Amino acid sequence: MNDNNINEISTAPVCVNRKEFMKILGCGQYTADKIARQSGARIEIGRRVLIYMPKVNQYLSDVTNLK
């Protein structure tokens, strides 16, 4: 049985920390936090803050009208 429909794992991370998020956007902490909150992508687990990238991508697409 040879399955040709194998799902590939994406190399893009699903969640990133705040420092990585600032690097991805090329902006400072204030702007990165603002975008994370406005997009609803901010996840807090204890003291750790992660950003859920699919929500950010959707938010940026909606804001810039790049559909």
PDB file of C-alpha atoms in Angstrom:
ATOM      1  CA  MET A   1       0.000   0.000   0.000  1.00  0.00           C
ATOM      2  CA  ASN A   2       1.658   3.166  -1.233  1.00  0.00           C
ATOM      3  CA  ASP A   3       0.033   6.435  -0.115  1.00  0.00           C
ATOM      4  CA  ASN A   4       0.841   9.323  -2.437  1.00  0.00           C
ATOM      5  CA  ASN A   5      -1.255  11.818  -0.450  1.00  0.00           C
ATOM      6  CA  ILE A   6       1.136  12.403   2.430  1.00  0.00           C
ATOM      7  CA  ASN A   7       0.622  15.669   4.265  1.00  0.00           C
ATOM      8  CA  GLU A   8       3.809  17.694   4.600  1.00  0.00           C
ATOM      9  CA  ILE A   9       4.630  19.501   7.806  1.00  0.00           C
ATOM     10  CA  SER A  10       5.058  23.208   7.253  1.00  0.00           C
ATOM     11  CA  THR A  11       8.335  24.773   8.285  1.00  0.00           C
ATOM     12  CA  ALA A  12       6.543  27.954   9.373  1.00  0.00           C
ATOM     13  CA  PRO A  13       5.936  27.989  13.133  1.00  0.00           C
ATOM     14  CA  VAL A  14       2.352  28.103  14.375  1.00  0.00           C
ATOM     15  CA  CYS A  15       3.270  30.152  17.453  1.00  0.00           C
ATOM     16  CA  VAL A  16       6.220  32.425  18.111  1.00  0.00           C
ATOM     17  CA  ASN A  17       7.413  34.332  21.151  1.00  0.00           C
ATOM     18  CA  ARG A  18       7.338  38.125  21.316  1.00  0.00           C
ATOM     19  CA  LYS A  19      10.993  38.571  20.328  1.00  0.00           C
ATOM     20  CA  GLU A  20      10.608  36.374  17.226  1.00  0.00           C
ATOM     21  CA  PHE A  21       7.368  38.171  16.383  1.00  0.00           C
ATOM     22  CA  MET A  22       9.129  41.551  16.422  1.00  0.00           C
ATOM     23  CA  LYS A  23      11.807  40.158  14.077  1.00  0.00           C
ATOM     24  CA  ILE A  24       9.194  38.757  11.689  1.00  0.00           C
ATOM     25  CA  LEU A  25       7.340  42.065  11.517  1.00  0.00           C
ATOM     26  CA  GLY A  26      10.446  44.212  11.602  1.00  0.00           C
ATOM     27  CA  CYS A  27       8.989  46.497  14.239  1.00  0.00           C
ATOM     28  CA  GLY A  28       9.345  47.375  17.891  1.00  0.00           C
ATOM     29  CA  GLN A  29       7.706  45.861  20.945  1.00  0.00           C
ATOM     30  CA  TYR A  30       4.879  48.407  21.163  1.00  0.00           C
ATOM     31  CA  THR A  31       3.732  47.841  17.565  1.00  0.00           C
ATOM     32  CA  ALA A  32       4.147  44.057  17.788  1.00  0.00           C
ATOM     33  CA  ASP A  33       2.066  43.904  20.983  1.00  0.00           C
ATOM     34  CA  LYS A  34      -0.582  46.149  19.435  1.00  0.00           C
ATOM     35  CA  ILE A  35      -0.895  43.928  16.352  1.00  0.00           C
ATOM     36  CA  ALA A  36      -0.980  40.767  18.482  1.00  0.00           C
ATOM     37  CA  ARG A  37      -3.795  42.144  20.635  1.00  0.00           C
ATOM     38  CA  GLN A  38      -5.832  43.600  17.778  1.00  0.00           C
ATOM     39  CA  SER A  39      -5.635  40.347  15.847  1.00  0.00           C
ATOM     40  CA  GLY A  40      -6.640  38.263  18.879  1.00  0.00           C
ATOM     41  CA  ALA A  41      -3.482  36.188  18.445  1.00  0.00           C
ATOM     42  CA  ARG A  42      -1.920  36.776  21.877  1.00  0.00           C
ATOM     43  CA  ILE A  43      -1.777  33.642  24.030  1.00  0.00           C
ATOM     44  CA  GLU A  44      -0.685  33.805  27.655  1.00  0.00           C
ATOM     45  CA  ILE A  45       0.468  30.628  29.388  1.00  0.00           C
ATOM     46  CA  GLY A  46       1.570  31.608  32.857  1.00  0.00           C
ATOM     47  CA  ARG A  47       4.240  34.259  32.343  1.00  0.00           C
ATOM     48  CA  ARG A  48       4.960  33.175  28.796  1.00  0.00           C
ATOM     49  CA  VAL A  49       3.419  35.080  25.877  1.00  0.00           C
ATOM     50  CA  LEU A  50       3.037  33.418  22.475  1.00  0.00           C
ATOM     51  CA  ILE A  51       1.633  34.798  19.250  1.00  0.00           C
ATOM     52  CA  TYR A  52      -0.605  32.563  17.113  1.00  0.00           C
ATOM     53  CA  MET A  53       0.609  33.280  13.575  1.00  0.00           C
ATOM     54  CA  PRO A  54      -2.429  32.087  11.538  1.00  0.00           C
ATOM     55  CA  LYS A  55      -4.577  34.747  13.255  1.00  0.00           C
ATOM     56  CA  VAL A  56      -1.937  37.421  12.629  1.00  0.00           C
ATOM     57  CA  ASN A  57      -1.699  36.436   8.954  1.00  0.00           C
ATOM     58  CA  GLN A  58      -5.490  36.618   8.584  1.00  0.00           C
ATOM     59  CA  TYR A  59      -5.631  39.973  10.392  1.00  0.00           C
ATOM     60  CA  LEU A  60      -2.897  41.502   8.248  1.00  0.00           C
ATOM     61  CA  SER A  61      -4.562  40.168   5.118  1.00  0.00           C
ATOM     62  CA  ASP A  62      -7.894  41.734   6.160  1.00  0.00           C
ATOM     63  CA  VAL A  63      -6.322  45.060   7.115  1.00  0.00           C
ATOM     64  CA  THR A  64      -4.324  45.385   3.912  1.00  0.00           C
ATOM     65  CA  ASN A  65      -7.067  43.916   1.675  1.00  0.00           C
ATOM     66  CA  LEU A  66      -4.656  41.392   0.116  1.00  0.00           C
ATOM     67  CA  LYS A  67      -7.041  38.535  -0.537  1.00  0.00           C
TER      68      LYS A  67
END
